[in-house]
Tab-separated table of C-alpha atoms and ligand atoms in Angstrom:
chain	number	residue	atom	x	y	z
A	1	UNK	CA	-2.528	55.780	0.110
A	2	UNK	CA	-0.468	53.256	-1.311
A	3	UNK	CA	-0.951	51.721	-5.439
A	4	UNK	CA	-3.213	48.754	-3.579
A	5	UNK	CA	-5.274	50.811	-1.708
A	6	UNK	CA	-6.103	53.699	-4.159
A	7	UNK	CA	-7.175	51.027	-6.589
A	8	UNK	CA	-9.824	49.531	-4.135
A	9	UNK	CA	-10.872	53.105	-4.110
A	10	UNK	CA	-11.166	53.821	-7.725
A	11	UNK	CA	-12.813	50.601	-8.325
A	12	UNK	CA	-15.775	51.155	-5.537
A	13	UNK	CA	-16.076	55.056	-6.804
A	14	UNK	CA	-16.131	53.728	-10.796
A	15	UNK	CA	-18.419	50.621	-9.776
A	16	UNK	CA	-16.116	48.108	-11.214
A	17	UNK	CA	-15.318	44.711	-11.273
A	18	UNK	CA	-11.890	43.110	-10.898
A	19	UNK	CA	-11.530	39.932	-13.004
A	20	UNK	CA	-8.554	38.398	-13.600
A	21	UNK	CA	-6.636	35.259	-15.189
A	22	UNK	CA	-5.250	32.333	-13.428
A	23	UNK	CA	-1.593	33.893	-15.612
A	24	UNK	CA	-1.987	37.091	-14.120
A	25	UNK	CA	1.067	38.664	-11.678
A	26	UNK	CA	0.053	37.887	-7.609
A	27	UNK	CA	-0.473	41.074	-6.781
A	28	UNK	CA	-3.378	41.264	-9.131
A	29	UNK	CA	-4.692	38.213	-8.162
A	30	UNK	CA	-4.923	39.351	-4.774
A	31	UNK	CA	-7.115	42.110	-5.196
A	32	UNK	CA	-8.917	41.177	-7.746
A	33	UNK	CA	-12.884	39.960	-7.245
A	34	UNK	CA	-12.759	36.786	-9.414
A	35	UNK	CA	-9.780	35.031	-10.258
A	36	UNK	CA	-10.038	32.439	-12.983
A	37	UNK	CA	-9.986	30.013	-15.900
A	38	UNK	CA	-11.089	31.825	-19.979
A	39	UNK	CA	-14.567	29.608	-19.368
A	40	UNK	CA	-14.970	30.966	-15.309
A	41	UNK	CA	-14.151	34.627	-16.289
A	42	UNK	CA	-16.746	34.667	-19.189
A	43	UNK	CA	-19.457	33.769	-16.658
A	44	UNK	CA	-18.212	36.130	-14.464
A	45	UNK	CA	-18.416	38.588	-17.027
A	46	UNK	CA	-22.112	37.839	-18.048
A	47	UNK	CA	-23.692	38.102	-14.588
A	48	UNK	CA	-21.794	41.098	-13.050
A	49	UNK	CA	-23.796	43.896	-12.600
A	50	UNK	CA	-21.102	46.354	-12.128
A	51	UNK	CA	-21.010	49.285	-14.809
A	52	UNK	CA	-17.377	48.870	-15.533
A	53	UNK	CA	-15.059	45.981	-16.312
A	54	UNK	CA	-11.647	45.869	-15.588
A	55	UNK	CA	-9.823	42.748	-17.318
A	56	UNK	CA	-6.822	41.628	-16.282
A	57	UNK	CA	-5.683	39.076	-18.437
A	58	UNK	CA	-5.485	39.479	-22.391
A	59	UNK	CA	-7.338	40.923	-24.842
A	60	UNK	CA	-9.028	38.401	-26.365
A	61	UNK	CA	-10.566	37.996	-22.840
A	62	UNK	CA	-11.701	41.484	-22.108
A	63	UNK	CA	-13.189	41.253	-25.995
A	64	UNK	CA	-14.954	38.157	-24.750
A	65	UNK	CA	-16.296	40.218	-21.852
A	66	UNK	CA	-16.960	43.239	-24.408
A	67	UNK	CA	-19.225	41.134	-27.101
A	68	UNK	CA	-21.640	39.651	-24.165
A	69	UNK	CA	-21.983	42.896	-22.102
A	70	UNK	CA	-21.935	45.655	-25.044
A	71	UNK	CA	-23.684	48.342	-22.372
A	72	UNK	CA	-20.852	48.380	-20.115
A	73	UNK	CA	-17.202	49.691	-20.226
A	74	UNK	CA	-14.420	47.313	-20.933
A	75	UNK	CA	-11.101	48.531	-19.977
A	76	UNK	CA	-7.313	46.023	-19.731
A	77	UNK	CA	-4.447	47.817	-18.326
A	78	UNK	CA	-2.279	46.782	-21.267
A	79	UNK	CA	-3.930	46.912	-24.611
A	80	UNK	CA	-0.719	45.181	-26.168
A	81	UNK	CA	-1.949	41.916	-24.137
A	82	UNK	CA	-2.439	39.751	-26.784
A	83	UNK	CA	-2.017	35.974	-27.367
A	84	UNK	CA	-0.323	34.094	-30.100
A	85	UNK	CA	-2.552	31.954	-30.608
A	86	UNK	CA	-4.481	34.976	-31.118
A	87	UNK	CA	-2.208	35.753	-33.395
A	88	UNK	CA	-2.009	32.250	-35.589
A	89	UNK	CA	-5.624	32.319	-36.704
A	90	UNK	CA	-6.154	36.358	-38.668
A	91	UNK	CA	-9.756	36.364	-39.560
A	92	UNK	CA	-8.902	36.814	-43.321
A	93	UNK	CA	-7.054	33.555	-43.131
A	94	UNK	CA	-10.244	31.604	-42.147
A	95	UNK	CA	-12.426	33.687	-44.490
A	96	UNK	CA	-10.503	32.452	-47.182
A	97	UNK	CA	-9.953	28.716	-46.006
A	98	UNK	CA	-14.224	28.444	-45.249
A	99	UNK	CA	-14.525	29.843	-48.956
A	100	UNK	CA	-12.263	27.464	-50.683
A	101	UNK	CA	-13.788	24.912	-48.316
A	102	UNK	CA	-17.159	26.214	-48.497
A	103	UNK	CA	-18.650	22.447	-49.756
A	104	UNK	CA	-17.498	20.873	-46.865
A	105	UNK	CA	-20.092	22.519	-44.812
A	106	UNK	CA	-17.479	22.351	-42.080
A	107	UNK	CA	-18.967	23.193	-38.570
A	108	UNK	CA	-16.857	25.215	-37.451
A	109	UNK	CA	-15.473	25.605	-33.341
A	110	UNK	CA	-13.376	28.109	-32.182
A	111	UNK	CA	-11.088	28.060	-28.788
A	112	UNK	CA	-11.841	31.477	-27.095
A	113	UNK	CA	-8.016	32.130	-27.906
A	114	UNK	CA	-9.003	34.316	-30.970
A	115	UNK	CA	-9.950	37.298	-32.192
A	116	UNK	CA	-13.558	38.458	-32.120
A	117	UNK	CA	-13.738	38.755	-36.338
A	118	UNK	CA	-12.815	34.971	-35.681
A	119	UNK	CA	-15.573	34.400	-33.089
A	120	UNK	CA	-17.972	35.901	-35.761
A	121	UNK	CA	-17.395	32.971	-38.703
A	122	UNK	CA	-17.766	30.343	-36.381
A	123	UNK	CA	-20.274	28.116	-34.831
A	124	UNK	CA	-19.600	27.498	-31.545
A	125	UNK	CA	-16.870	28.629	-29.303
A	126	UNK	CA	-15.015	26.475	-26.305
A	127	UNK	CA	-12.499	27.050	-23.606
A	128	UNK	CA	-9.947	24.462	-22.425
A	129	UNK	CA	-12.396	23.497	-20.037
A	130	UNK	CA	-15.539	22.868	-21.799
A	131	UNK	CA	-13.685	21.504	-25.321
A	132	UNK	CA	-14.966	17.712	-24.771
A	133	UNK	CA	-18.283	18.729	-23.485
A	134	UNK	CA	-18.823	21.381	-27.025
A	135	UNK	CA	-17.412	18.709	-29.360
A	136	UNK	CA	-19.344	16.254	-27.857
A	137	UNK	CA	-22.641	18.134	-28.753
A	138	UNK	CA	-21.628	19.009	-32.535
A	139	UNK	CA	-23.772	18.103	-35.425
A	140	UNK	CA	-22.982	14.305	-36.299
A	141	UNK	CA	-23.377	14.600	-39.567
A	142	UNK	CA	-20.766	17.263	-40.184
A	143	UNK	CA	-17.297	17.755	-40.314
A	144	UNK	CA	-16.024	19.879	-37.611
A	145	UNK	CA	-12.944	22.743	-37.891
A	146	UNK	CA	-11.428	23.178	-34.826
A	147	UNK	CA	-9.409	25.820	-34.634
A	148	UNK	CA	-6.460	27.661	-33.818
A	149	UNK	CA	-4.892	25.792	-31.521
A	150	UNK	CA	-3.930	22.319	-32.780
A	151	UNK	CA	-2.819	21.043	-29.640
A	152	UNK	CA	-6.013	21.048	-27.907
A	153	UNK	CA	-7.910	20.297	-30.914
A	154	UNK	CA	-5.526	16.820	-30.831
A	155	UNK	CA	-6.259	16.424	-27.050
A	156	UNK	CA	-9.649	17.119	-28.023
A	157	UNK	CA	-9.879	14.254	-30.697
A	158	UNK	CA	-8.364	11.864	-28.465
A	159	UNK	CA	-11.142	12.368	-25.628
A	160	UNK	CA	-13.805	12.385	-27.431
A	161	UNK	CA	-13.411	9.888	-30.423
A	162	UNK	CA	-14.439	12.755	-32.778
A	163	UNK	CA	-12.251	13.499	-36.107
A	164	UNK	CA	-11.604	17.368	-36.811
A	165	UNK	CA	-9.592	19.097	-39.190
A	166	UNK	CA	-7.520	21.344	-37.061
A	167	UNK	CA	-5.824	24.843	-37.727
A	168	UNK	CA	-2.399	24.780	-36.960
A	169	UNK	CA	-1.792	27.363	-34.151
A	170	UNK	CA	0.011	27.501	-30.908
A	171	UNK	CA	0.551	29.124	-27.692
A	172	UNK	CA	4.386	29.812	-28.067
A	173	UNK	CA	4.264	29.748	-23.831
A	174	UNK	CA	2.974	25.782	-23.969
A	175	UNK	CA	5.739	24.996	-26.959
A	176	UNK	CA	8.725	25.833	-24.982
A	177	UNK	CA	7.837	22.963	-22.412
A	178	UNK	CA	9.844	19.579	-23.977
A	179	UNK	CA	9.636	16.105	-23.289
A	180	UNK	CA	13.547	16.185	-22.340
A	181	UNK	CA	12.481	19.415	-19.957
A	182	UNK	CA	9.813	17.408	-17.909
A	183	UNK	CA	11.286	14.043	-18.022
A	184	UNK	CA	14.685	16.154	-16.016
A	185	UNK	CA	11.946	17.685	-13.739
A	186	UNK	CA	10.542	14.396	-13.562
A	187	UNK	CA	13.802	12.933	-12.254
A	188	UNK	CA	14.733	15.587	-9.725
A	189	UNK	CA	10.888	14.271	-8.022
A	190	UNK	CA	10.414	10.620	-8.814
A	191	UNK	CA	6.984	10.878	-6.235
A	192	UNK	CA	5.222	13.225	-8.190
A	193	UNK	CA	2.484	13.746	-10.362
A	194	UNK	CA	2.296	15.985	-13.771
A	195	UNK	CA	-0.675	18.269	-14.230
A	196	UNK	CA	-0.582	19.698	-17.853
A	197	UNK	CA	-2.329	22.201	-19.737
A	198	UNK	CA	-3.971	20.949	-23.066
A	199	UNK	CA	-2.226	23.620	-25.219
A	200	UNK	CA	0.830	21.546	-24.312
A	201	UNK	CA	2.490	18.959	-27.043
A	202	UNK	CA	1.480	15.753	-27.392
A	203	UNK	CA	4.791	14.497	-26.075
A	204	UNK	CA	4.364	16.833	-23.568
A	205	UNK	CA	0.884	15.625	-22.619
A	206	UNK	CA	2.246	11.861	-22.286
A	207	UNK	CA	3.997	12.501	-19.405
A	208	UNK	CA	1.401	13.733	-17.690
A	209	UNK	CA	-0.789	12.548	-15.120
A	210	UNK	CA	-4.028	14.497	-15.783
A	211	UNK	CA	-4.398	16.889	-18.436
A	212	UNK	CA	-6.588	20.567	-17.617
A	213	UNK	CA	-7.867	23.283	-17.701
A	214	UNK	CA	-6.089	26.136	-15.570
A	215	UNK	CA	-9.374	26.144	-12.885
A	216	UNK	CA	-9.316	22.032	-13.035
A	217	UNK	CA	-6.264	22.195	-11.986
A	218	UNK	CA	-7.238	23.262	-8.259
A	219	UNK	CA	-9.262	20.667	-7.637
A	220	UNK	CA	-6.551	18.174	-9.575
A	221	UNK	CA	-3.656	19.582	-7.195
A	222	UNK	CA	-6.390	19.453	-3.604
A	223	UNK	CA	-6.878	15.566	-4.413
A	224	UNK	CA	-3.740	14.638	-5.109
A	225	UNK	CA	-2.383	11.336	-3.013
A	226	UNK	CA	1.227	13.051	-3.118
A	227	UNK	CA	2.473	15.935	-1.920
A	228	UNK	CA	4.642	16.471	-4.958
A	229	UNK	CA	2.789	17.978	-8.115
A	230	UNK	CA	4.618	19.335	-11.601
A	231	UNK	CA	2.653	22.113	-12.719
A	232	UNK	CA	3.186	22.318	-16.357
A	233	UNK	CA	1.849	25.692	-17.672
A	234	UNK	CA	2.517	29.366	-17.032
A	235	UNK	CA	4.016	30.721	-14.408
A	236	UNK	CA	0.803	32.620	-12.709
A	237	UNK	CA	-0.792	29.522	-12.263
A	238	UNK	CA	1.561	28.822	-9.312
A	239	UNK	CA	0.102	31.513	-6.967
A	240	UNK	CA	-3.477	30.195	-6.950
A	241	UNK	CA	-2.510	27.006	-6.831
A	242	UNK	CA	-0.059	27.644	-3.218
A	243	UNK	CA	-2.955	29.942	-2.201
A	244	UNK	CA	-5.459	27.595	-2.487
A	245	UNK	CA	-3.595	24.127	-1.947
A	246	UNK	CA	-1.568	25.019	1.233
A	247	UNK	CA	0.255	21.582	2.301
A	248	UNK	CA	1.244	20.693	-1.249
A	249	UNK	CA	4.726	21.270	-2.981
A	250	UNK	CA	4.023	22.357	-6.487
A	251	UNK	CA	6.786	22.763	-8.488
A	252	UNK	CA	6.939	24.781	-11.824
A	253	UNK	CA	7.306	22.864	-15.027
A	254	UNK	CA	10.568	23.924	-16.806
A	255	UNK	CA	11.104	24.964	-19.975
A	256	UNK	CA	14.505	23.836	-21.980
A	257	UNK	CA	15.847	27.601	-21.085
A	258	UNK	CA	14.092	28.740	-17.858
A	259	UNK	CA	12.522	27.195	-14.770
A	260	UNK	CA	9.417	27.954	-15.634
A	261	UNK	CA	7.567	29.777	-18.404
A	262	UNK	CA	5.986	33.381	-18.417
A	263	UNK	CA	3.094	34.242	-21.035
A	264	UNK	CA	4.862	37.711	-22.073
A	265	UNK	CA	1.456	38.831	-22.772
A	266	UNK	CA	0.016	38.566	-19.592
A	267	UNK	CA	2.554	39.608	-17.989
A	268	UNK	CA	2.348	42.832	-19.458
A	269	UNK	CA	-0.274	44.408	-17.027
A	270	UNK	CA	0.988	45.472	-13.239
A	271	UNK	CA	-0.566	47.180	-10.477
A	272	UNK	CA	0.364	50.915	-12.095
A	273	UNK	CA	-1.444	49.812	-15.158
A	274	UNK	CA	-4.809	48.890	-13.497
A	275	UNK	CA	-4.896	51.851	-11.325
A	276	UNK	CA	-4.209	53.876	-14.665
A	277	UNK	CA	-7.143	51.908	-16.774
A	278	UNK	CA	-9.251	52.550	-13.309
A	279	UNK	CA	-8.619	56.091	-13.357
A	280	UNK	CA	-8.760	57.178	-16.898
A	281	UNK	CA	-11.070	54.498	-18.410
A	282	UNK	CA	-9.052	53.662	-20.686
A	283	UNK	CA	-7.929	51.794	-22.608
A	284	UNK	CA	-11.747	50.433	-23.785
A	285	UNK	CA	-12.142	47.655	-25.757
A	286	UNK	CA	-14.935	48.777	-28.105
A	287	UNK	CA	-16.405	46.428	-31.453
A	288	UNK	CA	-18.495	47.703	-34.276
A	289	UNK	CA	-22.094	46.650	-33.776
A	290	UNK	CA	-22.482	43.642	-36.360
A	291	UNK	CA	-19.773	42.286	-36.296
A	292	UNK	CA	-20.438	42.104	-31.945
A	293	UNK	CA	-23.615	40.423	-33.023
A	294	UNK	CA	-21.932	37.485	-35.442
A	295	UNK	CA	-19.237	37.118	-32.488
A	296	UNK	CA	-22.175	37.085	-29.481
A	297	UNK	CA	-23.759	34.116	-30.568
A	298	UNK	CA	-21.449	31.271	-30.776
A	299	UNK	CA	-20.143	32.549	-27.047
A	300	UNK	CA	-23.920	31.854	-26.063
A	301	UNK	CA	-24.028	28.661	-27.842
A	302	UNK	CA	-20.953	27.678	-25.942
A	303	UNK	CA	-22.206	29.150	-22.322
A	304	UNK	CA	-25.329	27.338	-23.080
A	305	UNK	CA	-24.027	23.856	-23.925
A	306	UNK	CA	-21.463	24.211	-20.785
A	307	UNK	CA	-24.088	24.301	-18.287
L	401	13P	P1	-7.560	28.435	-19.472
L	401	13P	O1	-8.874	28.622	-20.137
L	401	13P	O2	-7.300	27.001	-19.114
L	401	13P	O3	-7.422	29.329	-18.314
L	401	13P	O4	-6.388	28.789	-20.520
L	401	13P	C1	-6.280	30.046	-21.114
L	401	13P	C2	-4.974	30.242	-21.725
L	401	13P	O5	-4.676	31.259	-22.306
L	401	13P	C3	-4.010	29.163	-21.632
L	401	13P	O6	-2.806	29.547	-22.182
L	402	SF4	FE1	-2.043	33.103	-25.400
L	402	SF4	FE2	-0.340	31.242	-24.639
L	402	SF4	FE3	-0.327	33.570	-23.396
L	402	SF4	FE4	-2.386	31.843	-23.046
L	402	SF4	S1	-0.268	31.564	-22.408
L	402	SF4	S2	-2.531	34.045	-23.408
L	402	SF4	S3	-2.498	30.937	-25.080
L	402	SF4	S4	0.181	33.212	-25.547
C-alpha cells in the first residue's frame, strides 16, 4: 500500500475528515475532503459529522475547529504549525492593553490568526474573507480594536470607512513581498493582473488589481479577461488555483530573495505526518473547558454575521 493509499484507509477506519488550507503542500490537497480558505474550513469544521478531525493547516486552525466541536478529536500532523501572526498578539499582551484601556470600552475584533486565549477577550472574530462584512456590523457607537494583523485591519479601514485602532502584527510570509519585487514581476508580464492577499503591505496592495481572500481568489483568477494573473501570496495557493483555473497562466508573486514565498509553518506537515496523526491520534489539540467557552462565542458571532 503506498503513504496515499494507507491514509485513505486510516481515515475511513478512524471516521475522519480531511480538511486542509489553501497553503498546504499538493499532495495534501489532493486527498484531502475540503480544501480551503480560514472562513471555508471553519464551516467545514462545524457541520462535519465525522468523529475525528484531521487539520492540515496550522494550529490556530485546528484550535478553531477544536473550540466549536469540543466532542470530537482534533489532531494536525505538525503541532509546531504555528503562525506569526499568531505569534505577535500573546494573550497577556492584550490583557494588559484592554486593562489600561479598559475606559475606552473598545469593541474588540480578532482575525482568526490568533491564539484561542486571544479569541476568548474578544468580541467578534473575522477571517480575511468576512473582515468588511464583521466590521461593517460593529456597534456604532464604539471604538473598535482590530487586531493582530495591522495590514488587514488597514485594508479593512479603507473598505469600509470605519476607524480602528489596530495591533501591530504581521504575517512575516506577506512582508517579504516588496513593491520593487512586484513592480519587476510586473515588468517581466505587462498583460497581467495582480491578485493580493490583504495581509500584504499597503504598497504592496497598490499594485494590485483586486485584493482577497485565499478562496476569492478562485473565482478572481476564473473571471479574469487575461490569461496572465500575479498571484501574490503563499506558495500553496498556486496548486488550487492551476487545478481549478486550467487555461490561465498564474505566476507566483516574488519575494526580494525567492520566486515565491513559503509559509514555513504550513509547510511543516507532509504526507508521513498525516498518516502518523491518523494512526496514533495524535497530536490532539485539547483546551481547558472555560476558557473553550469565552473563545466559542465570538467564532459564533462571526459564523453568524457571515451568513
Ligand atoms: P485565508 O483566510 O485567506 O485563507 O488566509 C489565511 C492565512 O493564514 C493567510 O496567511
Ligand atoms: Fe500565519 Fe502568515 Fe503562515 Fe498565514 S502565511 S499561517 S498568516 S505565518
Amino acid at each position: 500500500m503506498d503513504l496515499t493509499e494507507e491514509i485513505l484507509a486510516l481515515k475511513q477506519a478512524r471516521n475522519a475528515v480531511i480538511l486542509a488550507h489553501n497553503y498546504q503542500m499538493g499532495e495534501i490537497q489532493d486527498l484531502a475532503d475540503y480544501v480551503g480558505d480560514s472562513l471555508g474550513l471553519a464551516y467545514h469544521a462545524k457541520a462535519t459529522t465525522a468523529e475525528v478531525i484531521v487539520f492540515c493547516g496550522v494550529h490556530f486552525m485546528a484550535e478553531t475547529a477544536k473550540i466549536i466541536n469540543p466532542g470530537k478529536i482534533v489532531v494536525l500532523p505538525d503541532a509546531d504549525a504555528g503562525c506569526s501572526l499568531e505569534q505577535s498578539c500573546p494573550a497577556a499582551d492584550l490583557e494588559a492593553y484592554l486593562k489600561a484601556n479598559a475606559p475606552k470600552n473598545y469593541y474588540v475584533i480578532a482575525y482568526i490568526n490568533c491564539s484561542g486565549a486571544v479569541k476568548a477577550l474578544c468580541d467578534v472574530i473575522c477571517t480575511s474573507g468576512n473582515a468588511v462584512k464583521i466590521v461593517n456590523q460593529a456597534p456604532p457607537e464604539r471604538p473598535i480594536l482590530f487586531v493582530p494583523d495591522a495590514n488587514l485591519g488597514a485594508w479593512v479601514m479603507a473598505q469600509t470607512g470605519r476607524q480602528m485602532d489596530l495591533w501591530q502584527g504581521s504575517c512575516y510570509v506577506h512582508l517579504e513581498f516588496t513593491r520593487d519585487s512586484i513592480n519587476r514581476i510586473k515588468a517581466e508580464y505587462p498583460q497581467a493582473l495582480v491578485v493580493a492577499h490583504p495581509e500584504c503591505t499597503h504598497a504592496v496592495r497598490l499594485l494590485a488589481d483586486e485584493v482577497c481572500s485565499t478562496e476569492k481568489m478562485i473565482g478572481f483568477c476564473r473571471n479574469a479577461p487575461v490569461r496572465d494573473i500575479i498571484v501574490v501570496t503563499e506558495s500553496g495557493m498556486l496548486h488550487r488555483l492551476r487545478k481549478e483555473c486550467p487555461g490561465k497562466n498564474l505566476i507566483a508573486g516574488p519575494t526580494e530573495r525567492c520566486a515565491c514565498a513559503d509559509c514555513r509553518y504550513m509547510k511543516l506537515n507532509t504526507l508521513q505526518k498525516l498518516r502518523d496523526c491518523l494512526a496514533n491520534l495524535a497530536p490532539r489539540v485539547e483546551m481547558e473547558e472555560s476558557l473553550r467557552v469565552r473563545a466559542e462565542a465570538p467564532l459564533l458571532r462571526m459564523l453568524e454575521q457571515s451568513r
